[in-house]
Short mmCIF file of C-alpha atoms in Angstrom, two decimals:
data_model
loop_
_atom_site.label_atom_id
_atom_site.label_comp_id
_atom_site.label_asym_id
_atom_site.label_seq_id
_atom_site.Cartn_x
_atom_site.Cartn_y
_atom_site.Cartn_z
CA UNK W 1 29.69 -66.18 -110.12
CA UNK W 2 28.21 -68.51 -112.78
CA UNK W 3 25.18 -67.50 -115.04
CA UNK W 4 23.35 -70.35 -113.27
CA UNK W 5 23.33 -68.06 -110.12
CA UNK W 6 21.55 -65.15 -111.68
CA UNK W 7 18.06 -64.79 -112.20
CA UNK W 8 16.29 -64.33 -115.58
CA UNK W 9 16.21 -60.27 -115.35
CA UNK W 10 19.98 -60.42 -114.29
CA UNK W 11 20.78 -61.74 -117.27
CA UNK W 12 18.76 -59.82 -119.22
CA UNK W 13 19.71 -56.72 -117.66
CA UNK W 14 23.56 -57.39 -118.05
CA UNK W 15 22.81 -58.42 -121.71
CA UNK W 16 20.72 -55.36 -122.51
CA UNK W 17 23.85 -53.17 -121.05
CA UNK W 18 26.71 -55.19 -122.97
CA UNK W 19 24.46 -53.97 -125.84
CA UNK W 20 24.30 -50.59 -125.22
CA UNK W 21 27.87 -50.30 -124.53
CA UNK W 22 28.49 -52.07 -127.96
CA UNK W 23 26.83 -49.55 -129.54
CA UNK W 24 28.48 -46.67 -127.74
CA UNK W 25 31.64 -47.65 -128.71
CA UNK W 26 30.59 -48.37 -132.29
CA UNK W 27 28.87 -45.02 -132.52
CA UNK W 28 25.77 -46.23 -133.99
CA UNK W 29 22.24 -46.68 -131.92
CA UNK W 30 19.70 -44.86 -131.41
CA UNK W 31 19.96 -40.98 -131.34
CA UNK W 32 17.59 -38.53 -130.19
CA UNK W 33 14.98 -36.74 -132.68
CA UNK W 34 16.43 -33.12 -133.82
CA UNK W 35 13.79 -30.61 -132.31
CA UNK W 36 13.75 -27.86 -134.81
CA UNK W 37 13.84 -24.78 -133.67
CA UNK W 38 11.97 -21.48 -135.58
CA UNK W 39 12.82 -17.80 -134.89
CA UNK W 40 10.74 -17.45 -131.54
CA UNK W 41 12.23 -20.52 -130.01
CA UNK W 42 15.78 -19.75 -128.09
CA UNK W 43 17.78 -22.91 -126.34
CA UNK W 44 17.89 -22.32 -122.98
CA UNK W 45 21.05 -21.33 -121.74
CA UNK W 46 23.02 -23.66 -120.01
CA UNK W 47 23.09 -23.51 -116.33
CA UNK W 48 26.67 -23.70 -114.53
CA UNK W 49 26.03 -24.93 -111.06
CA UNK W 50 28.21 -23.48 -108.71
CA UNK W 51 29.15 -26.10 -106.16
CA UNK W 52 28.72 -24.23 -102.62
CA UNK W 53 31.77 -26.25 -100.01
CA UNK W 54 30.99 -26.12 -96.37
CA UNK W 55 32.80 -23.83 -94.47
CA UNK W 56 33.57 -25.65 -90.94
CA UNK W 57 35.19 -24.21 -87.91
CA UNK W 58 36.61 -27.98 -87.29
CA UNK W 59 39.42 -29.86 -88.13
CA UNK W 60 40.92 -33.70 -87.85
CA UNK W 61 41.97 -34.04 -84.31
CA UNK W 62 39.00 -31.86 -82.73
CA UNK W 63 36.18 -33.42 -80.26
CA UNK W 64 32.27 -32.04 -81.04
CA UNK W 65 29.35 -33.21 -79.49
CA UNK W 66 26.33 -33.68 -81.65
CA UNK W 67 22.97 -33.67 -80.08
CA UNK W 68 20.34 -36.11 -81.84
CA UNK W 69 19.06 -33.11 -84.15
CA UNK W 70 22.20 -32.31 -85.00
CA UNK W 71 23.40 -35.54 -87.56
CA UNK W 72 20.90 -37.72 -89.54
CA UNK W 73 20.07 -41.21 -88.64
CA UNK W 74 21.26 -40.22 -85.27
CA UNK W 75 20.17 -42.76 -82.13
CA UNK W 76 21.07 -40.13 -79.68
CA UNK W 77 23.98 -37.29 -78.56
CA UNK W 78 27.03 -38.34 -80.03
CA UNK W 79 30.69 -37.12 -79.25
CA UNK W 80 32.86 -37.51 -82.10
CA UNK W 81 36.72 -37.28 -82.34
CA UNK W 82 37.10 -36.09 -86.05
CA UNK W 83 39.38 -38.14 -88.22
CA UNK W 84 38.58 -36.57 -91.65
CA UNK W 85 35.82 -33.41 -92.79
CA UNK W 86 34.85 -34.56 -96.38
CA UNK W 87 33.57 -31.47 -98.14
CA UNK W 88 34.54 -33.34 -101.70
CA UNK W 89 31.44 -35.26 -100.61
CA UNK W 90 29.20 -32.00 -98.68
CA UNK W 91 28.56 -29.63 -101.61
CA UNK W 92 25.26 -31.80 -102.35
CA UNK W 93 23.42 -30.01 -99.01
CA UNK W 94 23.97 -26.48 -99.69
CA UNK W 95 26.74 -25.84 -97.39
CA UNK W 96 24.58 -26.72 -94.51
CA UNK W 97 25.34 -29.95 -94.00
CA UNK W 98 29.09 -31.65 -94.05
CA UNK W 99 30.27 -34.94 -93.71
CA UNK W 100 32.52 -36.19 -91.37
CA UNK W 101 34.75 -39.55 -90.54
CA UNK W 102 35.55 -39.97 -87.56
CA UNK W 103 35.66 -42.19 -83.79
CA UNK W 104 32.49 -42.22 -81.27
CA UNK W 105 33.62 -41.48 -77.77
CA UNK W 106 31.56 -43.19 -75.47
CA UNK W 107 30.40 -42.32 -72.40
CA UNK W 108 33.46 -43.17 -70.22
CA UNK W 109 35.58 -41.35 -72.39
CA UNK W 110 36.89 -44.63 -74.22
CA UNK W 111 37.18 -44.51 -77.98
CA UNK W 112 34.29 -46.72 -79.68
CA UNK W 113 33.68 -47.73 -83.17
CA UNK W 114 34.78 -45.25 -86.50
CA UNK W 115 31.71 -43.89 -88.05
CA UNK W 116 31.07 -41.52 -91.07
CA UNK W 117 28.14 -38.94 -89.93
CA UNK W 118 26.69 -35.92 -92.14
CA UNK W 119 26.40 -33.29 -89.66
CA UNK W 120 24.59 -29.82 -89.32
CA UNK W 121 27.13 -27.49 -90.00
CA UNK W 122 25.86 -25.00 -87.59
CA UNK W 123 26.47 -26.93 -84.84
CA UNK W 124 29.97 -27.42 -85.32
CA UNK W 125 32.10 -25.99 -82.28
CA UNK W 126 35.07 -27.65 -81.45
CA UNK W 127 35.45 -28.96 -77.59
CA UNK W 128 38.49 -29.08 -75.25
CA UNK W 129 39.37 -33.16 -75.14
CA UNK W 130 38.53 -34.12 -71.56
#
């Protein structure tokens, strides 16, 4: 990619970060004002979130059948031969909702295109393979 390809804020933006890495590395910049604190005021204490993993009655190999309420961005039932459950990637929705990889089974029972789908995790139940 040459310069001459990007637009004017491109380059600005890309210069403005090669900046602020510079000075990261460097150690100097700008800093954020000291607040000081008196007798009444306390720092808050720090807050440990405690990430809360999925806990799925599924596992690679097993068939489920999703109704359209069932996944986001759905475009109707889906049956879903599950390659992979990613709870690395699920502890963002509370344990409710868990991402899977996996291959669509179409109608006639023929494997169809691999698709990653975040799925309700209460409507997980693993189906016999027909």
């Amino acid at each position: 990619m040459n310069v001459s390809d990007l637009s004017p804020a491109q380059i600005r933006n890309r210069l403005i970060l090669r900046a602020r890495r510079a000075a990261l590395a460097a150690g100097t910049g700008p800093r954020p004002a000291a607040r000081p604190q008196g007798p009444a005021e306390v720092a808050p204490a720090a807050v440990a979130r405690v990430p809360v993993v999925p806990c799925v009655s599924v596992v690679p190999g097993d068939v489920v059948q999703l109704a359209e309420s069932d996944y986001r961005y759905a475009d109707g039932p889906l049956r879903l031969r599950i390659v992979r459950v990613r709870p690395d990637l699920s502890e963002w929705y509370h344990g409710e909702w868990v991402w899977l990889e996996g291959v669509a089974i179409g109608p006639d029972g023929q494997d169809a295109a691999f698709r990653p789908v975040l799925a309700r995790v209460a409507a997980l139940r693993p189906q016999a393979d027909r």
